[in-house]
Amino acid sequence: MPDPIDELKDVLAPIEDLKHAAEVLSWDQETFMPDGGAEARARQIATLRTTAHERFVTDKLGALLDRAADALDGADAEDAALIHVTRRDYTRARKIPASLVSALSEACSRAQVAWQKARAADDFDAFAPHLQRLVELNVEKAEAIGYEGEPYDALLDEYEPGMTTADVASVFDPLRADLVPIVDALADQPLPPDDFMRHGFDPDAQQAFGEQIITDFGYDFERGRQDRSAHPFTTSFSIDDVRLTTRFDEHFLPSGLFSTLHEAGHGLYEQGIDPALERTPLAEGTSLGMHESQSRLWENLVGRSRPFWSHYLPALRDAFPAAFDGVSLDAFYRAINRVEPSLIRVEADEVTYNLHIMLRFELERGLVQGTVSVDDLPALWRAKMDEYLGVVPETDAEGVLQDVHWSMGAIGYFPTYALGNLMSVQLFDQLRTALPDLDAQIADGDFGALLGWLREHIHRYGRRHQAPDLLERVTGDALQAAPWLRYIRDKYSALYDVSLP
Ligand code: ZN
């Protein structure tokens, strides 16, 4: 008799191959594919994903999981995790009827076209029926999956396994109460000048500069590459082929620079997974929140710090002398850390960003619970923007229509961005204890110990531990907002020379 665990791995491996092949096609679609390829490409990706799904949800795999669980002697934690995670995915996938999967996919295709037009025309009413349909289908999906507290739990669980809506709200509510007055106080301060960021910057030179930095971080170009796309993303075809994309604004350097550092943080996570997990469902980051903790750690905690720029500003001056000759470290550091309440989430600074997320979380939770109606969204959006950030969009294009997520049917996704910000500081605090001279290392452009620590404590595990467990193992604590708030207060009271509430 073959070992049922080996048998299980043999069944799962080609399913992983199919999913990764679909990722290759979708990466190509976002980077190099000519527009004409769109229709055929959509079919090809759907075929691969459907095939992977069909091979996954069979009765045979269920029986094999049972046999593998019985054969487990309790000694091998990795095999136990494989069985546990696969069973979780399997149970979830089996609960969603095929008719609902195809209804959702069809509604998403229509909604995305409608959303693009609606946003361009600033016409929320044109998008509203599509959003209504997607909310209904998501509620149906939540009911099919099941939940203990509220239907939003079942949706959140897809992106942030192990966390409930109540967990998120219990962290967000006090955070918002503390953060709104901080933003208020900073919004009264004069904005540091950043005119030197708005020269002309050759995109190729920007790319070369960014690639030098992420090579120093430890991103391995032998096992990855960076290309350009309209919206930056990271995708993994295997642990040894993890791709980044970025985009460059010729007239605003921080846009491409920090998106490169951000995506590299995602890429380092995927490249750091234990090779033994390859071709299993464990070979990816454990949750979107944990993933975002990695990208934000490199982008903000490292990339927007003073020690970091004490090392890289001279190289930046060499690369772009016309912009940065005579710009001091202090002026540069202040310019990359401007705090300004603004309308658009993706352009928000690290202080205001979480408020954009909380607003979306509250609205989509209400939509799923039935306490918020789609028609009320534009007005609620404006009211919350005013209350949290003190700015109000004049158009829905700059308000409720700005994000792609809802049109993709992704409800329950938004909170993971803020969860990642909070986790990043909890992890960084732990790192500072483990590496007391971390700032000096960063100021030397030496990230070896930092990356080594992340590999050892986070990356290598892939999905072996759920994010809340992993965070607790590493920091001794559950998710908390207090460390992030302390980081923000310390950094920005010094930067703006103001005492913060
Ligand atoms: Zn990200």
Short mmCIF file of C-alpha atoms and ligand atoms in Angstrom, two decimals:
data_model
loop_
_atom_site.label_atom_id
_atom_site.label_comp_id
_atom_site.label_asym_id
_atom_site.label_seq_id
_atom_site.Cartn_x
_atom_site.Cartn_y
_atom_site.Cartn_z
CA MET A 1 0.00 0.00 0.00
CA PRO A 2 1.40 3.43 -0.84
CA ASP A 3 1.59 5.86 2.04
CA PRO A 4 -1.69 7.87 1.88
CA ILE A 5 0.19 11.09 2.68
CA ASP A 6 2.45 10.56 -0.35
CA GLU A 7 -0.62 9.70 -2.37
CA LEU A 8 -2.27 12.92 -1.22
CA LYS A 9 0.77 14.94 -2.25
CA ASP A 10 0.74 13.23 -5.66
CA VAL A 11 -2.87 14.27 -6.19
CA LEU A 12 -2.33 17.84 -4.98
CA ALA A 13 0.87 18.58 -6.94
CA PRO A 14 -0.65 18.73 -10.45
CA ILE A 15 -3.54 20.82 -9.08
CA GLU A 16 -0.97 23.33 -7.86
CA ASP A 17 0.67 23.19 -11.30
CA LEU A 18 -2.62 24.09 -12.96
CA LYS A 19 -3.19 27.02 -10.61
CA HIS A 20 0.31 28.35 -11.15
CA ALA A 21 -0.04 27.98 -14.91
CA ALA A 22 -3.17 30.15 -14.66
CA GLU A 23 -1.08 32.68 -12.72
CA VAL A 24 1.47 32.79 -15.55
CA LEU A 25 -1.29 33.56 -18.02
CA SER A 26 -2.76 36.23 -15.83
CA TRP A 27 0.68 37.82 -15.19
CA ASP A 28 1.22 37.95 -18.95
CA GLN A 29 -2.21 39.50 -19.39
CA GLU A 30 -1.26 42.36 -17.05
CA THR A 31 2.24 42.92 -18.46
CA PHE A 32 2.88 42.01 -22.11
CA MET A 33 -0.28 40.65 -23.72
CA PRO A 34 -1.68 42.76 -26.56
CA ASP A 35 -5.28 43.93 -26.06
CA GLY A 36 -6.42 41.58 -28.78
CA GLY A 37 -5.55 38.60 -26.63
CA ALA A 38 -8.09 39.44 -23.95
CA GLU A 39 -10.99 37.21 -24.93
CA ALA A 40 -8.98 34.07 -25.58
CA ARG A 41 -6.93 34.66 -22.48
CA ALA A 42 -10.01 34.90 -20.26
CA ARG A 43 -11.13 31.50 -21.61
CA GLN A 44 -7.70 29.94 -21.10
CA ILE A 45 -7.45 31.12 -17.51
CA ALA A 46 -11.00 29.98 -16.77
CA THR A 47 -10.26 26.53 -18.25
CA LEU A 48 -7.18 26.06 -16.08
CA ARG A 49 -8.89 27.29 -12.91
CA THR A 50 -12.00 25.20 -13.50
CA THR A 51 -9.88 22.13 -14.16
CA ALA A 52 -7.93 22.71 -10.96
CA HIS A 53 -11.16 23.17 -9.03
CA GLU A 54 -12.77 20.05 -10.47
CA ARG A 55 -9.75 17.93 -9.64
CA PHE A 56 -9.79 19.32 -6.11
CA VAL A 57 -13.41 18.86 -5.01
CA THR A 58 -13.74 15.15 -5.82
CA ASP A 59 -15.12 12.57 -3.36
CA LYS A 60 -11.89 10.68 -3.94
CA LEU A 61 -9.81 13.50 -2.50
CA GLY A 62 -12.10 13.64 0.53
CA ALA A 63 -11.56 9.94 1.17
CA LEU A 64 -7.83 10.33 0.66
CA LEU A 65 -7.75 13.16 3.21
CA ASP A 66 -9.48 10.85 5.71
CA ARG A 67 -6.97 8.06 5.09
CA ALA A 68 -4.03 10.46 5.30
CA ALA A 69 -5.34 11.83 8.60
CA ASP A 70 -5.63 8.29 9.96
CA ALA A 71 -2.10 7.47 8.84
CA LEU A 72 -0.67 10.52 10.54
CA ASP A 73 1.37 9.42 13.53
CA GLY A 74 1.35 12.87 15.12
CA ALA A 75 5.09 13.22 14.73
CA ASP A 76 5.18 15.18 11.50
CA ALA A 77 3.87 18.70 12.06
CA GLU A 78 4.32 19.59 8.39
CA ASP A 79 2.16 16.71 7.16
CA ALA A 80 -0.43 17.50 9.83
CA ALA A 81 -0.55 21.11 8.63
CA LEU A 82 -0.85 19.96 5.02
CA ILE A 83 -3.84 17.78 5.86
CA HIS A 84 -5.44 20.45 8.03
CA VAL A 85 -5.07 23.27 5.48
CA THR A 86 -6.11 21.08 2.55
CA ARG A 87 -9.18 19.88 4.43
CA ARG A 88 -10.10 23.49 5.20
CA ASP A 89 -9.81 24.50 1.53
CA TYR A 90 -11.62 21.36 0.47
CA THR A 91 -14.55 21.78 2.85
CA ARG A 92 -14.95 25.41 1.88
CA ALA A 93 -14.74 24.70 -1.85
CA ARG A 94 -17.30 21.88 -1.60
CA LYS A 95 -19.80 24.05 0.24
CA ILE A 96 -20.08 26.58 -2.58
CA PRO A 97 -22.36 25.17 -5.28
CA ALA A 98 -21.04 25.22 -8.85
CA SER A 99 -24.07 27.30 -9.91
CA LEU A 100 -23.08 29.99 -7.41
CA VAL A 101 -19.45 29.95 -8.56
CA SER A 102 -20.49 30.57 -12.14
CA ALA A 103 -23.12 33.17 -11.17
CA LEU A 104 -20.46 35.05 -9.22
CA SER A 105 -17.92 34.86 -11.98
CA GLU A 106 -20.42 36.09 -14.56
CA ALA A 107 -21.63 38.92 -12.28
CA CYS A 108 -18.01 39.96 -11.66
CA SER A 109 -17.19 40.14 -15.37
CA ARG A 110 -20.20 42.39 -15.96
CA ALA A 111 -19.60 44.45 -12.85
CA GLN A 112 -16.00 45.20 -13.76
CA VAL A 113 -16.93 46.56 -17.16
CA ALA A 114 -19.77 48.55 -15.58
CA TRP A 115 -17.51 49.85 -12.82
CA GLN A 116 -14.87 51.12 -15.24
CA LYS A 117 -17.49 53.01 -17.23
CA ALA A 118 -19.27 54.26 -14.12
CA ARG A 119 -16.06 55.54 -12.60
CA ALA A 120 -15.05 57.30 -15.82
CA ALA A 121 -18.51 58.90 -16.07
CA ASP A 122 -18.84 59.54 -12.32
CA ASP A 123 -22.16 57.69 -12.45
CA PHE A 124 -22.74 55.60 -9.34
CA ASP A 125 -26.31 54.75 -10.36
CA ALA A 126 -24.95 52.85 -13.36
CA PHE A 127 -22.86 50.65 -11.08
CA ALA A 128 -25.36 50.27 -8.23
CA PRO A 129 -27.40 47.34 -9.65
CA HIS A 130 -24.18 45.39 -10.31
CA LEU A 131 -22.98 45.99 -6.79
CA GLN A 132 -26.39 45.02 -5.44
CA ARG A 133 -26.16 41.73 -7.31
CA LEU A 134 -22.64 41.06 -6.04
CA VAL A 135 -23.68 41.75 -2.46
CA GLU A 136 -26.59 39.32 -2.80
CA LEU A 137 -24.37 36.63 -4.27
CA ASN A 138 -21.77 37.17 -1.54
CA VAL A 139 -24.47 36.81 1.12
CA GLU A 140 -25.55 33.61 -0.59
CA LYS A 141 -21.96 32.43 -0.54
CA ALA A 142 -21.62 33.27 3.15
CA GLU A 143 -24.79 31.32 3.92
CA ALA A 144 -23.48 28.34 1.94
CA ILE A 145 -20.15 28.38 3.78
CA GLY A 146 -21.66 29.01 7.19
CA TYR A 147 -20.48 31.20 10.06
CA GLU A 148 -20.78 31.54 13.80
CA GLY A 149 -21.20 35.27 14.33
CA GLU A 150 -22.35 37.12 11.19
CA PRO A 151 -22.24 36.42 7.44
CA TYR A 152 -19.25 38.73 6.91
CA ASP A 153 -17.19 36.20 8.93
CA ALA A 154 -17.44 33.66 6.13
CA LEU A 155 -16.22 36.19 3.55
CA LEU A 156 -13.38 37.58 5.67
CA ASP A 157 -12.22 34.03 6.34
CA GLU A 158 -11.23 33.60 2.70
CA TYR A 159 -8.62 36.35 2.98
CA GLU A 160 -7.75 36.30 6.69
CA PRO A 161 -8.32 32.76 8.00
CA GLY A 162 -8.69 32.57 11.75
CA MET A 163 -10.04 36.08 12.23
CA THR A 164 -13.67 37.02 12.77
CA THR A 165 -15.50 40.24 12.04
CA ALA A 166 -15.80 40.85 15.77
CA ASP A 167 -12.00 40.42 16.16
CA VAL A 168 -11.42 43.03 13.48
CA ALA A 169 -13.98 45.47 14.87
CA SER A 170 -12.58 45.14 18.39
CA VAL A 171 -9.20 46.32 17.08
CA PHE A 172 -10.47 48.90 14.60
CA ASP A 173 -12.97 50.72 16.82
CA PRO A 174 -10.52 51.89 19.51
CA LEU A 175 -7.88 52.50 16.84
CA ARG A 176 -10.18 54.86 14.99
CA ALA A 177 -11.04 56.71 18.19
CA ASP A 178 -7.32 57.32 18.84
CA LEU A 179 -6.31 57.97 15.26
CA VAL A 180 -8.85 60.59 14.19
CA PRO A 181 -7.52 63.22 16.65
CA ILE A 182 -3.92 62.42 15.61
CA VAL A 183 -4.75 63.00 11.96
CA ASP A 184 -6.59 66.13 12.94
CA ALA A 185 -3.57 67.49 14.79
CA LEU A 186 -1.21 66.68 11.90
CA ALA A 187 -3.54 68.17 9.31
CA ASP A 188 -3.11 71.55 11.05
CA GLN A 189 0.66 71.49 10.50
CA PRO A 190 2.29 73.06 7.45
CA LEU A 191 3.14 70.47 4.80
CA PRO A 192 6.86 69.80 4.33
CA PRO A 193 7.97 70.83 0.83
CA ASP A 194 8.43 68.04 -1.71
CA ASP A 195 8.93 69.97 -4.95
CA PHE A 196 12.22 68.07 -5.56
CA MET A 197 10.13 64.88 -5.88
CA ARG A 198 8.27 66.38 -8.82
CA HIS A 199 11.09 66.82 -11.35
CA GLY A 200 11.25 64.66 -14.46
CA PHE A 201 12.56 61.19 -13.59
CA ASP A 202 13.49 58.81 -16.40
CA PRO A 203 11.51 55.57 -15.77
CA ASP A 204 14.47 53.35 -16.71
CA ALA A 205 16.67 55.18 -14.22
CA GLN A 206 13.93 54.85 -11.60
CA GLN A 207 13.73 51.14 -12.27
CA ALA A 208 17.50 50.68 -12.00
CA PHE A 209 17.59 52.56 -8.70
CA GLY A 210 14.70 50.55 -7.23
CA GLU A 211 16.19 47.25 -8.37
CA GLN A 212 19.48 48.08 -6.69
CA ILE A 213 17.66 48.62 -3.39
CA ILE A 214 15.55 45.47 -3.53
CA THR A 215 18.62 43.45 -4.51
CA ASP A 216 20.21 44.78 -1.31
CA PHE A 217 17.04 43.71 0.56
CA GLY A 218 17.72 40.17 -0.63
CA TYR A 219 15.13 39.83 -3.40
CA ASP A 220 16.65 37.21 -5.70
CA PHE A 221 16.55 38.17 -9.40
CA GLU A 222 17.75 34.66 -10.26
CA ARG A 223 14.37 33.52 -8.96
CA GLY A 224 12.26 36.47 -10.00
CA ARG A 225 11.96 39.55 -12.17
CA GLN A 226 10.32 42.93 -12.20
CA ASP A 227 8.15 44.25 -15.01
CA ARG A 228 5.68 47.10 -15.46
CA SER A 229 1.91 46.99 -15.19
CA ALA A 230 -0.91 49.50 -14.67
CA HIS A 231 -1.40 48.29 -11.10
CA PRO A 232 1.59 46.90 -9.23
CA PHE A 233 1.29 43.32 -7.97
CA THR A 234 3.33 40.27 -6.99
CA THR A 235 2.65 36.77 -8.23
CA SER A 236 4.29 33.43 -7.64
CA PHE A 237 4.63 30.61 -10.20
CA SER A 238 6.77 28.58 -7.81
CA ILE A 239 9.03 29.33 -4.85
CA ASP A 240 11.82 29.76 -7.41
CA ASP A 241 9.91 32.11 -9.71
CA VAL A 242 8.27 35.02 -7.92
CA ARG A 243 7.44 38.01 -10.13
CA LEU A 244 6.99 41.66 -9.21
CA THR A 245 5.42 44.43 -11.21
CA THR A 246 5.60 48.16 -10.65
CA ARG A 247 4.80 51.39 -12.43
CA PHE A 248 6.61 54.71 -12.65
CA ASP A 249 5.35 58.26 -12.64
CA GLU A 250 7.83 60.42 -14.51
CA HIS A 251 6.82 63.44 -12.46
CA PHE A 252 6.53 61.98 -8.98
CA LEU A 253 9.36 59.79 -7.76
CA PRO A 254 7.80 58.31 -4.57
CA SER A 255 5.01 56.59 -6.49
CA GLY A 256 7.21 54.04 -8.30
CA LEU A 257 9.94 53.91 -5.67
CA PHE A 258 7.72 52.91 -2.76
CA SER A 259 5.57 50.60 -4.82
CA THR A 260 8.79 48.77 -5.79
CA LEU A 261 9.80 48.40 -2.13
CA HIS A 262 6.25 47.34 -1.25
CA GLU A 263 6.00 44.61 -3.88
CA ALA A 264 9.51 43.42 -3.03
CA GLY A 265 8.25 42.82 0.53
CA HIS A 266 5.56 40.54 -0.88
CA GLY A 267 8.12 38.87 -3.14
CA LEU A 268 10.60 38.24 -0.32
CA TYR A 269 7.85 36.43 1.60
CA GLU A 270 7.08 34.12 -1.33
CA GLN A 271 10.76 33.52 -2.13
CA GLY A 272 11.41 32.64 1.52
CA ILE A 273 8.96 29.75 1.78
CA ASP A 274 10.52 26.39 2.69
CA PRO A 275 11.26 24.57 -0.61
CA ALA A 276 9.91 21.36 1.00
CA LEU A 277 6.41 22.86 0.69
CA GLU A 278 6.66 23.29 -3.10
CA ARG A 279 3.69 21.97 -5.10
CA THR A 280 1.50 21.78 -1.99
CA PRO A 281 -1.26 24.17 -0.87
CA LEU A 282 1.09 25.28 1.94
CA ALA A 283 3.49 27.01 -0.47
CA GLU A 284 2.11 30.53 -0.21
CA GLY A 285 1.75 33.34 2.30
CA THR A 286 -0.59 32.46 5.15
CA SER A 287 -3.05 35.36 4.83
CA LEU A 288 -3.41 38.66 3.02
CA GLY A 289 -2.89 40.51 6.29
CA MET A 290 0.37 38.70 7.01
CA HIS A 291 1.43 39.31 3.41
CA GLU A 292 0.70 42.99 3.76
CA SER A 293 2.68 43.08 7.02
CA GLN A 294 5.72 42.07 4.98
CA SER A 295 5.21 44.59 2.19
CA ARG A 296 4.50 47.40 4.64
CA LEU A 297 7.48 46.50 6.80
CA TRP A 298 9.89 46.98 3.90
CA GLU A 299 8.03 49.92 2.37
CA ASN A 300 7.36 51.96 5.52
CA LEU A 301 9.23 50.74 8.58
CA VAL A 302 12.45 50.30 6.61
CA GLY A 303 11.93 52.37 3.45
CA ARG A 304 10.52 55.51 5.05
CA SER A 305 13.01 55.59 7.93
CA ARG A 306 15.83 58.05 8.44
CA PRO A 307 18.61 55.41 8.77
CA PHE A 308 17.55 53.93 5.44
CA TRP A 309 17.87 57.23 3.60
CA SER A 310 21.11 58.15 5.35
CA HIS A 311 22.44 55.22 3.31
CA TYR A 312 20.55 55.65 0.01
CA LEU A 313 20.20 59.41 -0.42
CA PRO A 314 23.78 59.82 -1.74
CA ALA A 315 23.06 57.15 -4.38
CA LEU A 316 19.78 58.85 -5.24
CA ARG A 317 21.62 62.17 -5.66
CA ASP A 318 24.05 60.43 -8.02
CA ALA A 319 21.18 58.97 -10.01
CA PHE A 320 19.13 62.20 -10.18
CA PRO A 321 21.47 65.13 -9.47
CA ALA A 322 19.19 67.75 -11.01
CA ALA A 323 16.46 66.94 -8.50
CA PHE A 324 18.39 66.17 -5.34
CA ASP A 325 21.63 68.18 -5.32
CA GLY A 326 21.46 70.28 -2.17
CA VAL A 327 18.47 68.43 -0.70
CA SER A 328 19.33 67.52 2.89
CA LEU A 329 18.58 64.18 4.52
CA ASP A 330 16.21 65.95 6.86
CA ALA A 331 14.27 67.63 4.04
CA PHE A 332 14.09 64.37 2.12
CA TYR A 333 12.93 62.38 5.15
CA ARG A 334 10.18 64.92 5.81
CA ALA A 335 9.08 64.91 2.18
CA ILE A 336 8.58 61.13 2.05
CA ASN A 337 6.58 61.26 5.28
CA ARG A 338 4.08 64.02 4.52
CA VAL A 339 0.76 63.50 6.25
CA GLU A 340 -2.18 64.90 4.39
CA PRO A 341 -5.81 63.74 4.64
CA SER A 342 -6.78 62.95 1.07
CA LEU A 343 -9.54 61.35 -0.95
CA ILE A 344 -7.79 58.44 -2.64
CA ARG A 345 -6.81 55.36 -0.64
CA VAL A 346 -3.92 54.21 -2.81
CA GLU A 347 -2.25 57.61 -2.50
CA ALA A 348 -2.75 57.87 1.26
CA ASP A 349 0.20 58.25 3.65
CA GLU A 350 0.88 55.71 6.39
CA VAL A 351 -0.93 57.72 9.08
CA THR A 352 -4.24 58.28 7.29
CA TYR A 353 -4.32 54.99 5.34
CA ASN A 354 -5.99 52.89 8.03
CA LEU A 355 -8.93 55.29 8.23
CA HIS A 356 -9.66 54.70 4.53
CA ILE A 357 -9.75 50.99 5.31
CA MET A 358 -11.99 51.27 8.37
CA LEU A 359 -14.53 53.24 6.37
CA ARG A 360 -14.67 50.51 3.73
CA PHE A 361 -14.84 47.74 6.34
CA GLU A 362 -17.79 49.40 8.09
CA LEU A 363 -19.68 49.94 4.84
CA GLU A 364 -19.19 46.47 3.40
CA ARG A 365 -19.94 44.82 6.73
CA GLY A 366 -23.21 46.80 6.77
CA LEU A 367 -23.99 45.80 3.18
CA VAL A 368 -23.59 42.12 4.04
CA GLN A 369 -25.55 42.44 7.29
CA GLY A 370 -28.31 44.32 5.50
CA THR A 371 -27.96 47.44 7.65
CA VAL A 372 -26.54 49.51 4.77
CA SER A 373 -28.21 49.69 1.37
CA VAL A 374 -26.28 50.12 -1.86
CA ASP A 375 -28.21 53.30 -2.65
CA ASP A 376 -27.06 54.90 0.58
CA LEU A 377 -23.36 54.24 -0.07
CA PRO A 378 -22.36 57.54 -1.73
CA ALA A 379 -23.85 59.64 1.07
CA LEU A 380 -22.48 57.39 3.81
CA TRP A 381 -19.08 57.50 2.14
CA ARG A 382 -19.01 61.29 2.19
CA ALA A 383 -20.21 61.45 5.79
CA LYS A 384 -17.54 59.03 7.01
CA MET A 385 -14.78 60.75 5.00
CA ASP A 386 -15.77 63.99 6.67
CA GLU A 387 -15.89 62.42 10.13
CA TYR A 388 -12.64 60.44 9.91
CA LEU A 389 -10.44 62.52 7.61
CA GLY A 390 -12.09 65.91 7.37
CA VAL A 391 -12.19 65.81 3.56
CA VAL A 392 -15.22 65.14 1.37
CA PRO A 393 -15.11 64.00 -2.26
CA GLU A 394 -17.01 66.16 -4.72
CA THR A 395 -17.54 63.23 -7.06
CA ASP A 396 -18.28 59.54 -6.56
CA ALA A 397 -15.36 58.76 -8.86
CA GLU A 398 -13.13 60.13 -6.10
CA GLY A 399 -15.33 58.49 -3.49
CA VAL A 400 -17.27 55.27 -3.46
CA LEU A 401 -16.28 54.34 -7.04
CA GLN A 402 -12.50 54.62 -6.61
CA ASP A 403 -11.61 50.99 -5.73
CA VAL A 404 -11.68 47.95 -7.99
CA HIS A 405 -12.35 45.44 -5.16
CA TRP A 406 -16.14 45.44 -4.96
CA SER A 407 -16.48 45.16 -8.73
CA MET A 408 -14.35 42.00 -8.49
CA GLY A 409 -16.78 40.60 -5.95
CA ALA A 410 -14.10 40.86 -3.26
CA ILE A 411 -15.98 41.68 -0.07
CA GLY A 412 -14.04 40.97 3.12
CA TYR A 413 -10.70 41.85 1.52
CA PHE A 414 -10.23 45.48 2.62
CA PRO A 415 -9.58 44.95 6.34
CA THR A 416 -6.47 42.90 5.55
CA TYR A 417 -4.63 46.07 4.45
CA ALA A 418 -4.99 47.64 7.88
CA LEU A 419 -4.37 44.34 9.68
CA GLY A 420 -1.07 44.15 7.80
CA ASN A 421 -0.08 47.65 8.91
CA LEU A 422 -0.73 46.75 12.54
CA MET A 423 1.06 43.40 12.33
CA SER A 424 4.08 44.98 10.64
CA VAL A 425 4.81 47.09 13.72
CA GLN A 426 4.21 44.22 16.15
CA LEU A 427 6.74 42.17 14.19
CA PHE A 428 9.18 45.05 13.88
CA ASP A 429 9.12 45.61 17.65
CA GLN A 430 10.06 41.97 18.07
CA LEU A 431 12.79 42.36 15.48
CA ARG A 432 14.28 45.32 17.32
CA THR A 433 14.55 43.21 20.46
CA ALA A 434 16.21 40.41 18.53
CA LEU A 435 18.51 42.75 16.59
CA PRO A 436 19.43 45.64 18.89
CA ASP A 437 21.59 47.35 16.25
CA LEU A 438 18.98 47.09 13.51
CA ASP A 439 19.05 50.84 12.78
CA ALA A 440 22.82 50.73 12.31
CA GLN A 441 22.48 47.77 9.95
CA ILE A 442 19.82 49.58 7.93
CA ALA A 443 22.04 52.66 7.83
CA ASP A 444 24.76 50.41 6.34
CA GLY A 445 22.39 49.04 3.71
CA ASP A 446 22.82 45.65 5.38
CA PHE A 447 19.52 43.75 5.51
CA GLY A 448 20.88 40.23 5.94
CA ALA A 449 19.97 39.81 9.61
CA LEU A 450 16.58 41.46 9.12
CA LEU A 451 15.65 39.19 6.22
CA GLY A 452 17.11 36.18 8.03
CA TRP A 453 14.85 36.85 11.02
CA LEU A 454 11.76 37.20 8.82
CA ARG A 455 12.66 34.00 6.95
CA GLU A 456 13.18 32.11 10.18
CA HIS A 457 10.04 33.31 11.98
CA ILE A 458 7.53 34.03 9.19
CA HIS A 459 8.41 33.23 5.61
CA ARG A 460 9.53 29.63 5.71
CA TYR A 461 6.26 28.38 7.21
CA GLY A 462 4.06 29.33 4.24
CA ARG A 463 0.52 28.43 5.30
CA ARG A 464 1.60 26.00 8.04
CA HIS A 465 0.30 28.38 10.73
CA GLN A 466 -2.69 30.69 10.46
CA ALA A 467 -1.80 34.35 10.85
CA PRO A 468 -3.20 34.83 14.39
CA ASP A 469 -1.24 31.78 15.61
CA LEU A 470 1.92 32.82 13.84
CA LEU A 471 1.70 36.33 15.24
CA GLU A 472 1.20 34.97 18.73
CA ARG A 473 4.10 32.53 18.38
CA VAL A 474 6.42 35.31 17.24
CA THR A 475 5.30 38.25 19.39
CA GLY A 476 3.53 36.55 22.32
CA ASP A 477 0.49 38.71 21.58
CA ALA A 478 -2.70 38.72 19.61
CA LEU A 479 -3.24 41.41 17.00
CA GLN A 480 -3.02 44.85 18.60
CA ALA A 481 -3.25 48.46 17.52
CA ALA A 482 -1.26 49.91 20.42
CA PRO A 483 2.23 49.23 18.98
CA TRP A 484 1.28 50.80 15.66
CA LEU A 485 -0.20 53.87 17.39
CA ARG A 486 2.94 54.26 19.50
CA TYR A 487 5.09 54.03 16.36
CA ILE A 488 2.97 56.69 14.64
CA ARG A 489 2.98 59.01 17.67
CA ASP A 490 6.76 58.70 18.18
CA LYS A 491 7.67 59.13 14.55
CA TYR A 492 5.33 61.97 13.65
CA SER A 493 5.57 64.00 16.86
CA ALA A 494 9.34 64.14 16.23
CA LEU A 495 8.96 64.73 12.52
CA TYR A 496 6.46 67.56 12.87
CA ASP A 497 7.82 68.76 16.22
CA VAL A 498 4.34 68.71 17.70
CA SER A 499 2.82 66.86 20.63
CA LEU A 500 0.16 64.42 19.46
CA PRO A 501 -2.96 63.39 21.38
ZN ZN B 1 0.42 44.87 -0.83
#
